[in-house]
Short mmCIF file of C-alpha atoms in Angstrom, two decimals:
data_model
loop_
_atom_site.label_atom_id
_atom_site.label_comp_id
_atom_site.label_asym_id
_atom_site.label_seq_id
_atom_site.Cartn_x
_atom_site.Cartn_y
_atom_site.Cartn_z
CA LEU B 1 146.92 169.86 80.71
CA ALA B 2 146.67 166.08 80.85
CA LYS B 3 144.24 165.20 78.09
CA THR B 4 142.64 161.76 78.13
CA THR B 5 141.69 159.49 75.26
CA GLN B 6 139.17 156.69 75.58
CA PRO B 7 136.94 154.69 73.20
CA ILE B 8 133.78 156.45 72.11
CA SER B 9 131.58 153.43 72.71
CA MET B 10 131.57 149.83 73.92
CA ASP B 11 128.97 147.08 73.90
CA SER B 12 128.65 144.22 76.34
CA TYR B 13 126.21 141.67 77.70
CA GLU B 14 124.87 141.17 81.18
CA GLY B 15 127.21 139.20 83.41
CA GLN B 16 130.33 140.06 81.41
CA GLU B 17 133.35 141.89 82.74
CA VAL B 18 133.96 145.20 80.98
CA ASN B 19 137.34 146.88 80.76
CA ILE B 20 137.61 150.46 79.53
CA THR B 21 141.12 151.70 78.86
CA CYS B 22 142.07 155.34 78.90
CA SER B 23 145.33 156.94 77.84
CA HIS B 24 146.78 160.04 79.51
CA ASN B 25 150.27 160.33 78.10
CA ASN B 26 151.20 163.67 79.65
CA ILE B 27 149.91 163.09 83.15
CA ALA B 28 151.77 165.13 85.76
CA THR B 29 153.49 163.72 88.81
CA ASN B 30 150.84 164.92 91.26
CA ASP B 31 147.77 164.13 89.15
CA TYR B 32 145.20 161.56 90.19
CA ILE B 33 143.20 159.43 87.75
CA THR B 34 139.49 159.55 88.34
CA TRP B 35 136.53 157.84 86.72
CA TYR B 36 132.93 159.05 86.72
CA GLN B 37 129.70 157.50 85.48
CA GLN B 38 126.87 159.55 84.05
CA PHE B 39 123.30 158.54 83.29
CA PRO B 40 121.06 160.69 81.08
CA SER B 41 119.67 163.73 82.85
CA GLN B 42 121.85 163.19 85.91
CA GLY B 43 125.08 164.66 87.19
CA PRO B 44 128.30 162.63 86.98
CA ARG B 45 128.71 160.07 89.73
CA PHE B 46 132.14 159.27 91.18
CA ILE B 47 133.20 155.66 90.63
CA ILE B 48 136.84 155.29 91.59
CA GLN B 49 140.12 157.14 91.83
CA GLY B 50 143.74 156.09 91.96
CA TYR B 51 147.31 157.29 91.75
CA LYS B 52 149.21 154.11 90.90
CA THR B 53 148.96 150.30 90.86
CA LYS B 54 145.52 148.94 91.63
CA VAL B 55 142.51 150.30 93.49
CA THR B 56 139.35 148.33 94.18
CA ASN B 57 136.05 149.32 95.71
CA GLU B 58 132.60 147.79 95.85
CA VAL B 59 131.73 148.68 92.26
CA ALA B 60 134.93 148.67 90.22
CA SER B 61 138.66 148.19 89.98
CA LEU B 62 141.19 150.59 88.55
CA PHE B 63 144.47 149.36 87.14
CA ILE B 64 147.31 151.82 86.61
CA PRO B 65 150.66 150.69 85.19
CA ALA B 66 153.94 151.96 86.56
CA ASP B 67 154.36 154.67 83.91
CA ARG B 68 150.83 155.98 84.68
CA LYS B 69 150.29 156.87 81.03
CA SER B 70 147.14 154.80 80.88
CA SER B 71 144.55 153.29 83.17
CA THR B 72 141.88 150.62 82.90
CA LEU B 73 138.51 150.69 84.59
CA SER B 74 137.18 147.20 85.22
CA LEU B 75 133.49 146.61 85.86
CA PRO B 76 132.80 143.04 86.99
CA ARG B 77 129.62 141.32 85.86
CA VAL B 78 127.82 144.28 84.33
CA SER B 79 124.06 144.57 84.29
CA LEU B 80 121.63 146.56 82.18
CA SER B 81 121.76 149.35 84.77
CA ASP B 82 125.44 149.90 84.03
CA THR B 83 124.52 151.35 80.64
CA ALA B 84 125.89 154.87 80.91
CA VAL B 85 128.69 157.18 79.83
CA TYR B 86 131.99 156.62 81.62
CA TYR B 87 134.50 159.45 81.87
CA CYS B 88 138.21 159.07 82.51
CA LEU B 89 139.68 162.23 84.03
CA VAL B 90 142.94 163.57 85.27
CA ALA B 91 142.38 166.19 87.94
CA GLU B 92 144.46 169.29 87.32
CA GLY B 93 145.52 171.33 90.31
CA LEU B 94 144.30 174.92 90.29
CA THR B 95 146.42 177.92 91.25
CA GLY B 96 144.21 178.77 94.21
CA GLY B 97 143.94 175.17 95.37
CA GLY B 98 141.25 172.79 94.28
CA ASN B 99 141.11 170.42 91.35
CA LYS B 100 139.84 171.13 87.87
CA LEU B 101 138.22 168.11 86.25
CA THR B 102 138.57 168.09 82.46
CA PHE B 103 135.99 165.81 80.90
CA GLY B 104 136.30 164.43 77.39
CA THR B 105 133.36 162.94 75.51
CA GLY B 106 133.55 159.73 77.53
CA THR B 107 132.80 156.12 76.62
CA GLN B 108 129.18 155.19 76.02
CA LEU B 109 128.77 151.69 77.45
CA LYS B 110 125.73 149.76 76.30
CA VAL B 111 124.85 146.56 78.13
CA GLU B 112 122.40 144.16 76.56
CA LEU B 113 120.68 140.99 77.68
CA GLY A 1 123.12 162.02 103.91
CA ALA A 2 121.94 164.70 101.53
CA GLY A 3 123.92 165.21 98.39
CA VAL A 4 124.46 168.34 96.33
CA SER A 5 121.17 169.93 95.38
CA GLN A 6 120.48 172.43 92.62
CA THR A 7 117.50 174.61 91.91
CA PRO A 8 115.64 175.02 89.71
CA SER A 9 115.94 171.69 87.94
CA ASN A 10 114.81 173.34 84.72
CA LYS A 11 114.79 176.96 83.63
CA VAL A 12 113.38 178.38 80.43
CA THR A 13 114.08 182.00 79.68
CA GLU A 14 114.12 184.40 76.79
CA LYS A 15 117.16 185.82 75.11
CA GLY A 16 118.40 188.88 76.95
CA LYS A 17 116.96 187.96 80.33
CA TYR A 18 118.83 187.50 83.60
CA VAL A 19 118.90 184.13 85.39
CA GLU A 20 120.16 182.83 88.71
CA LEU A 21 121.00 179.21 89.37
CA ARG A 22 121.40 177.95 92.92
CA CYS A 23 123.63 175.25 94.37
CA ASP A 24 123.47 173.76 97.87
CA PRO A 25 126.66 171.78 98.48
CA ILE A 26 127.06 168.86 100.83
CA SER A 27 127.13 170.15 104.40
CA GLY A 28 130.67 170.83 105.56
CA HIS A 29 132.21 170.86 102.10
CA THR A 30 134.49 173.84 101.74
CA ALA A 31 135.19 173.58 98.03
CA LEU A 32 132.52 174.26 95.42
CA TYR A 33 132.71 174.05 91.63
CA TRP A 34 130.49 175.03 88.74
CA TYR A 35 130.61 173.18 85.41
CA ARG A 36 128.60 173.53 82.22
CA GLN A 37 127.61 170.59 80.01
CA SER A 38 126.42 171.03 76.45
CA LEU A 39 124.51 168.30 74.67
CA GLY A 40 126.71 165.33 73.80
CA GLN A 41 129.75 166.76 75.55
CA GLY A 42 131.39 166.27 78.89
CA PRO A 43 131.12 168.95 81.57
CA GLU A 44 133.42 171.98 81.30
CA PHE A 45 134.88 173.78 84.30
CA LEU A 46 133.60 177.28 85.00
CA ILE A 47 134.63 178.44 88.46
CA TYR A 48 135.95 177.18 91.80
CA PHE A 49 135.28 178.51 95.29
CA GLN A 50 137.29 177.82 98.39
CA GLY A 51 135.12 179.08 101.21
CA THR A 52 133.59 182.40 100.23
CA GLY A 53 136.13 183.41 97.64
CA ALA A 54 136.30 182.55 93.98
CA ALA A 55 139.77 181.05 93.84
CA ASP A 56 139.70 180.32 90.12
CA ASP A 57 137.20 181.71 87.61
CA SER A 58 139.25 180.96 84.51
CA GLY A 59 136.47 178.88 82.97
CA LEU A 60 133.82 181.58 82.90
CA PRO A 61 133.18 182.25 79.19
CA ASN A 62 132.72 186.03 79.46
CA ASP A 63 131.71 188.81 81.83
CA ARG A 64 128.02 187.98 81.55
CA PHE A 65 128.70 185.10 83.90
CA PHE A 66 129.25 185.68 87.60
CA ALA A 67 129.04 183.51 90.70
CA VAL A 68 128.94 184.18 94.41
CA ARG A 69 129.17 182.19 97.61
CA PRO A 70 128.70 184.84 100.31
CA GLU A 71 128.60 182.61 103.39
CA GLY A 72 130.80 179.79 102.18
CA SER A 73 127.95 177.38 101.64
CA VAL A 74 125.22 178.05 99.05
CA SER A 75 126.40 179.41 95.72
CA THR A 76 124.55 181.25 92.99
CA LEU A 77 125.59 181.34 89.35
CA LYS A 78 124.30 184.46 87.66
CA ILE A 79 123.99 184.95 83.92
CA GLN A 80 123.18 188.36 82.49
CA ARG A 81 121.74 189.09 79.05
CA THR A 82 121.33 185.42 78.28
CA GLU A 83 122.04 184.16 74.77
CA ARG A 84 120.79 181.04 73.02
CA GLY A 85 124.31 179.64 73.21
CA ASP A 86 124.06 179.65 76.99
CA SER A 87 121.57 176.79 76.79
CA ALA A 88 123.15 173.85 78.60
CA VAL A 89 123.08 171.89 81.83
CA TYR A 90 124.80 173.75 84.65
CA LEU A 91 126.32 171.39 87.17
CA CYS A 92 127.53 172.13 90.66
CA ALA A 93 130.00 169.95 92.57
CA SER A 94 131.44 170.10 96.05
CA SER A 95 134.32 168.46 97.84
CA LEU A 96 135.23 168.23 101.50
CA ALA A 97 138.50 170.05 101.01
CA SER A 98 140.71 171.33 98.21
CA GLY A 99 143.67 169.01 98.37
CA ARG A 100 144.90 166.95 95.44
CA GLY A 101 142.75 163.90 94.93
CA GLU A 102 139.72 165.26 96.76
CA THR A 103 136.58 163.70 95.30
CA GLN A 104 134.03 166.05 93.76
CA TYR A 105 130.38 165.15 94.22
CA PHE A 106 127.99 166.47 91.60
CA GLY A 107 124.44 167.66 91.83
CA PRO A 108 121.72 166.78 89.29
CA GLY A 109 122.20 170.00 87.38
CA THR A 110 119.97 172.82 86.18
CA ARG A 111 118.86 172.58 82.57
CA LEU A 112 118.81 176.06 81.11
CA LEU A 113 117.04 176.74 77.84
CA VAL A 114 117.31 180.19 76.31
CA LEU A 115 114.70 180.83 73.64
#
């Protein structure tokens, strides 16, 4: 099981770039790295996923070094609405197919004016 | 398009009662997952369906918990003889297929409170 470790909390200000780093030292060859965002009283929302190097979409970038033992989620120019819990996950393949997502406690990001 | 929906959004029951929680996955998604989230924690995997069959139920905490997906679409999580420790948010997720790297899309959850 590829356990992830990430900071419990981070603070930032509007307009800043936020980088959240996650370690996953025993990631398996076939595992993907996935990040979710969760607001209070809502289900987790998919942000971005990658296998290696760099992935970018309209909301974030994901940087993965060659050894894949860590990853960094980059949120450009955060706003107050980005205040949420961010989870770094490694999807574990299930015996019958499918992917088991193992969530940790996540990183509580607080964005202030 | 419509996302994953779950009903009811909130459920209050008494200890010992039976409850059913419903999940409507995204149309066309063959894989369906149930997770449980306790206060201050991340979601924990309960069970995974591929089509109509429960392909992996290793996360179900005990035999009071059971889930079905009879037609390969809607799923129902059933909890018998509820206990106060069952109080949590029950989340459902679906994905288009079951391959590695398939994105899971979550519903808003059902908040279960057992008094």
